[in-house]
Short mmCIF file of C-alpha atoms in Angstrom, two decimals:
data_model
loop_
_atom_site.label_atom_id
_atom_site.label_comp_id
_atom_site.label_asym_id
_atom_site.label_seq_id
_atom_site.Cartn_x
_atom_site.Cartn_y
_atom_site.Cartn_z
CA MET A 15 106.37 94.39 85.77
CA GLN A 16 109.62 95.81 87.09
CA THR A 17 110.69 95.64 90.73
CA ILE A 18 113.01 98.54 91.48
CA THR A 19 114.88 99.24 94.71
CA THR A 20 116.89 102.42 94.05
CA VAL A 21 115.92 105.97 93.19
CA ALA A 22 118.46 106.11 90.38
CA GLU A 23 116.98 103.06 88.68
CA LEU A 24 113.46 104.35 89.25
CA ARG A 25 114.23 107.66 87.60
CA ARG A 26 115.79 105.94 84.60
CA ALA A 27 112.71 103.78 84.15
CA LEU A 28 110.32 106.71 84.49
CA ALA A 29 112.36 108.89 82.14
CA GLU A 30 111.49 106.42 79.39
CA VAL A 31 107.83 106.58 80.39
CA ARG A 32 107.76 110.37 80.33
CA SER A 33 109.59 110.54 77.01
CA ALA A 34 106.57 108.70 75.62
CA ASP A 35 104.31 111.35 77.21
CA LYS A 36 102.61 108.82 79.45
CA ARG A 37 100.64 109.68 82.58
CA VAL A 38 102.11 108.25 85.81
CA GLY A 39 100.05 107.20 88.84
CA LEU A 40 101.50 106.44 92.29
CA VAL A 41 99.96 104.20 94.96
CA PRO A 42 102.03 104.58 98.16
CA THR A 43 101.73 101.57 100.50
CA MET A 44 103.44 99.88 103.40
CA GLY A 45 102.85 96.50 101.83
CA TYR A 46 100.84 93.49 103.01
CA LEU A 47 98.41 94.41 100.27
CA HIS A 48 94.68 93.75 100.36
CA ASP A 49 91.67 94.60 98.21
CA GLY A 50 91.70 98.18 99.49
CA HIS A 51 95.16 98.71 98.00
CA LEU A 52 94.11 96.95 94.82
CA ALA A 53 91.18 99.37 94.47
CA LEU A 54 93.75 102.18 94.45
CA VAL A 55 95.71 100.34 91.77
CA GLU A 56 92.55 99.91 89.71
CA ALA A 57 91.77 103.63 90.05
CA SER A 58 95.30 104.45 88.91
CA ARG A 59 95.13 102.09 85.93
CA THR A 60 91.83 103.72 84.93
CA GLN A 61 93.27 107.23 85.01
CA CYS A 62 96.94 106.71 84.16
CA ASP A 63 99.09 104.93 81.60
CA VAL A 64 101.67 103.64 84.09
CA THR A 65 101.07 102.69 87.73
CA VAL A 66 103.84 102.68 90.33
CA VAL A 67 103.20 100.97 93.68
CA SER A 68 105.66 101.82 96.43
CA ILE A 69 106.18 99.33 99.25
CA PHE A 70 108.00 100.72 102.25
CA VAL A 71 107.24 100.31 105.96
CA ASN A 72 108.02 103.83 107.06
CA PRO A 73 109.63 103.92 110.52
CA THR A 74 109.20 107.66 111.05
CA GLN A 75 105.40 107.40 111.27
CA PHE A 76 105.47 104.83 114.09
CA GLY A 77 105.64 105.87 117.74
CA PRO A 78 108.05 104.25 120.25
CA ASN A 79 105.43 101.80 121.56
CA GLU A 80 103.73 101.01 118.25
CA ASP A 81 103.93 98.00 115.95
CA LEU A 82 106.83 98.81 113.62
CA SER A 83 108.69 95.57 114.34
CA THR A 84 105.59 93.39 114.00
CA TYR A 85 103.86 95.22 111.13
CA PRO A 86 102.78 92.48 108.67
CA ARG A 87 105.07 91.90 105.71
CA ASP A 88 104.89 89.51 102.76
CA PHE A 89 106.82 90.99 99.87
CA LEU A 90 106.60 88.01 97.53
CA ARG A 91 102.82 87.93 97.88
CA ASP A 92 102.69 91.70 97.33
CA GLN A 93 104.70 91.35 94.13
CA GLU A 94 102.35 88.68 92.83
CA LEU A 95 99.27 90.77 93.61
CA CYS A 96 100.79 93.77 91.86
CA ARG A 97 101.71 91.71 88.82
CA ASP A 98 98.20 90.29 88.57
CA ALA A 99 96.70 93.78 88.98
CA GLY A 100 98.67 95.23 86.08
CA VAL A 101 101.15 97.36 88.03
CA ALA A 102 104.06 98.52 85.85
CA ILE A 103 106.62 99.24 88.58
CA VAL A 104 106.94 98.12 92.20
CA PHE A 105 109.29 100.49 94.00
CA ALA A 106 110.61 98.72 97.10
CA PRO A 107 113.48 100.74 98.59
CA ASP A 108 115.34 99.80 101.76
CA ILE A 109 115.67 102.10 104.75
CA GLN A 110 118.99 103.57 103.61
CA GLU A 111 117.51 104.55 100.25
CA ILE A 112 114.79 106.60 101.95
CA TYR A 113 116.64 107.79 105.04
CA PRO A 114 120.38 107.75 104.31
CA SER A 115 122.96 108.49 106.98
CA GLN A 116 122.76 112.04 108.37
CA PHE A 117 119.21 112.51 107.08
CA GLU A 118 117.69 115.41 109.04
CA THR A 119 115.09 117.20 106.89
CA PHE A 120 111.42 116.58 107.66
CA VAL A 121 108.11 117.94 106.42
CA GLU A 122 106.17 119.48 109.32
CA PRO A 123 102.39 119.52 108.67
CA GLY A 124 100.17 122.15 110.25
CA GLU A 125 96.73 122.32 111.84
CA LEU A 126 95.23 119.39 109.92
CA ALA A 127 97.70 117.06 111.64
CA LYS A 128 96.79 118.09 115.19
CA PRO A 129 93.35 116.61 115.98
CA MET A 130 92.21 112.96 116.06
CA CYS A 131 95.11 110.63 115.18
CA GLY A 132 97.53 113.52 115.47
CA ALA A 133 96.58 114.08 119.09
CA PHE A 134 97.17 110.45 120.04
CA ARG A 135 100.15 109.69 117.79
CA PRO A 136 102.63 112.56 118.20
CA GLY A 137 104.92 112.83 115.20
CA HIS A 138 102.88 110.39 113.10
CA PHE A 139 101.85 112.84 110.41
CA ARG A 140 105.31 114.40 110.36
CA GLY A 141 106.57 110.97 109.34
CA VAL A 142 103.75 110.48 106.84
CA ALA A 143 104.24 113.87 105.21
CA THR A 144 107.99 113.37 105.01
CA VAL A 145 107.92 109.93 103.39
CA VAL A 146 105.09 110.86 101.01
CA GLY A 147 106.92 114.05 100.09
CA LYS A 148 110.04 112.03 99.34
CA LEU A 149 108.07 109.52 97.26
CA PHE A 150 106.49 112.38 95.33
CA SER A 151 109.97 113.73 94.62
CA MET A 152 111.30 110.32 93.61
CA VAL A 153 108.40 109.23 91.39
CA GLN A 154 107.10 112.64 90.29
CA PRO A 155 103.66 111.21 89.54
CA ASP A 156 100.88 113.04 87.79
CA VAL A 157 98.35 111.54 90.19
CA ALA A 158 98.64 109.87 93.63
CA PHE A 159 95.96 107.62 95.08
CA PHE A 160 95.01 107.24 98.76
CA GLY A 161 92.22 105.42 100.59
CA GLN A 162 89.39 107.22 102.37
CA LYS A 163 89.86 105.00 105.44
CA ASP A 164 92.90 107.15 106.22
CA PHE A 165 90.80 110.30 105.97
CA GLN A 166 93.04 112.57 108.02
CA GLN A 167 96.12 111.37 106.14
CA CYS A 168 94.42 112.29 102.85
CA ALA A 169 93.73 115.78 104.16
CA VAL A 170 97.32 116.26 105.34
CA VAL A 171 98.80 115.02 102.05
CA ARG A 172 96.46 117.13 99.94
CA ARG A 173 97.35 120.24 101.97
CA MET A 174 101.05 119.47 101.62
CA ALA A 175 100.75 119.15 97.84
CA ILE A 176 98.95 122.51 97.66
CA ASP A 177 101.25 124.34 100.06
CA LEU A 178 104.45 123.07 98.41
CA ASN A 179 103.13 123.73 94.88
CA LEU A 180 103.50 120.10 93.88
CA PRO A 181 101.96 119.46 90.43
CA ILE A 182 100.28 116.28 91.63
CA GLU A 183 96.58 115.49 91.72
CA ILE A 184 95.56 113.75 94.96
CA VAL A 185 92.72 111.26 94.47
CA THR A 186 90.85 109.71 97.39
CA VAL A 187 89.29 106.31 96.73
CA GLN A 188 86.29 105.11 98.72
CA THR A 189 86.98 102.73 101.61
CA VAL A 190 86.87 99.05 100.66
CA ARG A 191 85.14 96.85 103.21
CA GLU A 192 84.76 93.21 104.06
CA PRO A 193 81.29 91.79 103.28
CA ASP A 194 80.25 92.38 106.91
CA GLY A 195 81.33 96.05 106.80
CA LEU A 196 84.73 95.98 108.50
CA ALA A 197 87.08 98.40 106.78
CA MET A 198 89.96 96.54 105.15
CA SER A 199 93.29 97.10 106.86
CA SER A 200 96.62 95.30 106.97
CA ARG A 201 96.25 95.33 110.76
CA ASN A 202 93.06 93.25 110.65
CA ARG A 203 95.28 90.15 110.62
CA TYR A 204 96.16 90.89 114.27
CA LEU A 205 92.55 90.23 115.33
CA SER A 206 91.45 86.92 116.79
CA GLU A 207 88.10 85.55 115.63
CA GLU A 208 86.43 86.90 118.76
CA GLU A 209 88.08 90.31 118.37
CA ARG A 210 87.16 90.38 114.71
CA ARG A 211 83.47 90.01 115.64
CA ARG A 212 83.70 92.78 118.21
CA ALA A 213 85.53 95.07 115.79
CA LEU A 214 82.36 95.23 113.67
CA ALA A 215 80.95 97.63 116.25
CA ILE A 216 83.07 100.39 114.74
CA SER A 217 81.58 100.32 111.26
CA ARG A 218 78.10 99.52 112.58
CA GLY A 219 78.18 102.54 114.85
CA LEU A 220 79.29 104.80 112.02
CA PHE A 221 76.68 103.33 109.67
CA ALA A 222 73.92 103.87 112.25
CA ALA A 223 74.81 107.54 112.50
CA ALA A 224 75.00 107.78 108.71
CA ASP A 225 71.53 106.25 108.41
CA LYS A 226 70.18 108.82 110.87
CA PHE A 227 71.88 111.59 108.90
CA ARG A 228 70.21 110.35 105.71
CA SER A 229 66.89 110.50 107.56
CA GLY A 230 67.48 114.19 108.26
CA GLU A 231 69.34 114.36 111.58
CA ARG A 232 71.70 117.34 111.62
CA ASP A 233 72.54 117.66 115.32
CA VAL A 234 76.23 116.88 115.90
CA GLU A 235 75.81 115.56 119.45
CA GLN A 236 72.95 113.30 118.44
CA LEU A 237 74.89 111.80 115.53
CA ILE A 238 77.92 111.14 117.74
CA ALA A 239 75.72 109.61 120.45
CA ILE A 240 74.04 107.27 117.95
CA ALA A 241 77.42 105.96 116.83
CA LYS A 242 78.85 105.76 120.35
CA GLU A 243 76.07 103.64 121.80
CA ARG A 244 76.99 100.85 119.36
CA LEU A 245 80.69 100.94 120.21
CA ASN A 246 80.44 99.22 123.58
CA THR A 247 82.14 96.03 122.39
CA VAL A 248 85.48 97.69 121.65
CA ASP A 249 88.07 97.59 124.43
CA ARG A 250 88.95 101.27 124.25
CA LEU A 251 87.43 104.05 122.20
CA GLN A 252 90.26 106.46 121.51
CA TYR A 253 88.17 109.07 119.74
CA LEU A 254 84.86 109.52 117.98
CA GLU A 255 84.62 112.92 116.33
CA LEU A 256 82.42 114.62 113.78
CA VAL A 257 84.58 117.14 111.95
CA ASP A 258 84.32 119.52 109.03
CA ALA A 259 85.54 117.54 106.02
CA ASP A 260 87.81 120.36 104.83
CA THR A 261 89.23 121.88 108.01
CA LEU A 262 88.95 118.87 110.39
CA LYS A 263 87.68 121.27 113.04
CA PRO A 264 84.73 120.10 115.17
CA ALA A 265 81.52 120.29 113.18
CA GLU A 266 78.80 122.63 114.40
CA SER A 267 75.07 122.02 114.74
CA PRO A 268 73.07 122.03 112.65
CA LEU A 269 75.32 120.54 109.99
CA ARG A 270 75.49 122.81 106.94
CA ARG A 271 78.75 121.56 105.44
CA THR A 272 80.07 118.14 104.47
CA ALA A 273 81.44 116.43 107.55
CA ALA A 274 83.37 113.29 108.44
CA LEU A 275 82.47 111.06 111.36
CA CYS A 276 85.80 109.50 112.36
CA ALA A 277 86.64 106.85 114.94
CA ALA A 278 89.71 105.16 116.36
CA ALA A 279 89.38 102.27 118.78
CA TYR A 280 91.36 99.41 120.25
CA VAL A 281 90.04 95.88 119.96
CA GLY A 282 92.40 93.75 121.98
CA SER A 283 95.79 95.32 121.32
CA THR A 284 94.90 96.32 117.74
CA ARG A 285 94.17 99.93 116.90
CA LEU A 286 91.61 100.37 114.11
CA ILE A 287 90.36 103.51 112.38
CA ASP A 288 87.31 104.14 110.22
CA ASN A 289 85.05 106.95 109.03
CA VAL A 290 81.98 107.85 107.03
CA ILE A 291 81.48 111.03 105.04
CA LEU A 292 78.23 112.92 105.58
CA SER A 293 77.63 114.99 102.46
CA LEU A 294 74.92 117.61 102.32
CA PRO A 295 72.87 118.28 99.18
CA THR A 296 74.07 121.07 96.91
CA PRO A 297 72.22 122.78 94.07
CA GLN A 298 74.52 121.03 91.59
CA ARG A 299 74.09 117.43 92.71
CA ASP A 300 72.33 115.20 95.18
CA SER A 301 74.12 114.28 98.37
CA GLN A 302 76.27 111.16 98.40
CA LEU A 303 77.28 109.18 101.45
CA ASN A 304 80.55 107.25 101.11
CA ASP A 305 80.47 104.46 103.65
#
């Protein structure tokens, strides 16, 4: 495994890979890796010849009162996990490599970035789209892998790739969860034991609505209400929305298109997000529920 810190070195290494006509996969991360990230690596290794994991805590996607300075970091541990997982290249640039002096060009996402997290974190998806766009330019992968837990981010990145004619396949990998159902997140380490127990309300609420959906419920308000009544142990529910999985616009009753039930909530001072996908049957295949 190579650990590379500059774009010039990265491009030299990948030029050798491409000269051998090998398929390159990219897993963009902010580090402090967990099994969710490693599932993305495994998906990349299954589909690609060479896997690149980027590790960069991107300041432009954090708001002024968010946790940029305290975001968990453990680069040596991340390197070891990547090595054990069969990663070929860890790309770990510093801030100046990504945002050099006088940097002023940003990617401005559109309507998909406005609801849900976009409404509560102004500028967040502008930062995400910009850094992912830069990583796409630097690595030039054939495929890039993202986790379903960040459902809105996946939608924004996929739209960006289409709109900017980037020859990159965007693959979304199902959310990886702890045995009790909590979605894996680097921010879970902020939770105390008591907060960790209360945080389970998020996934349990979403699962309850998903169970009702599987039983035939198609009313949007009912599905939201079923999830919401189980979320009373969180300290603040920021949003709970059932949206069209493609447009992210509010879903309409009765559900006739695949939808995503998405939540963001604070437990203590920690903001957590999660979602379940509610897929309707089609003539080609039976419905699947990714939870």
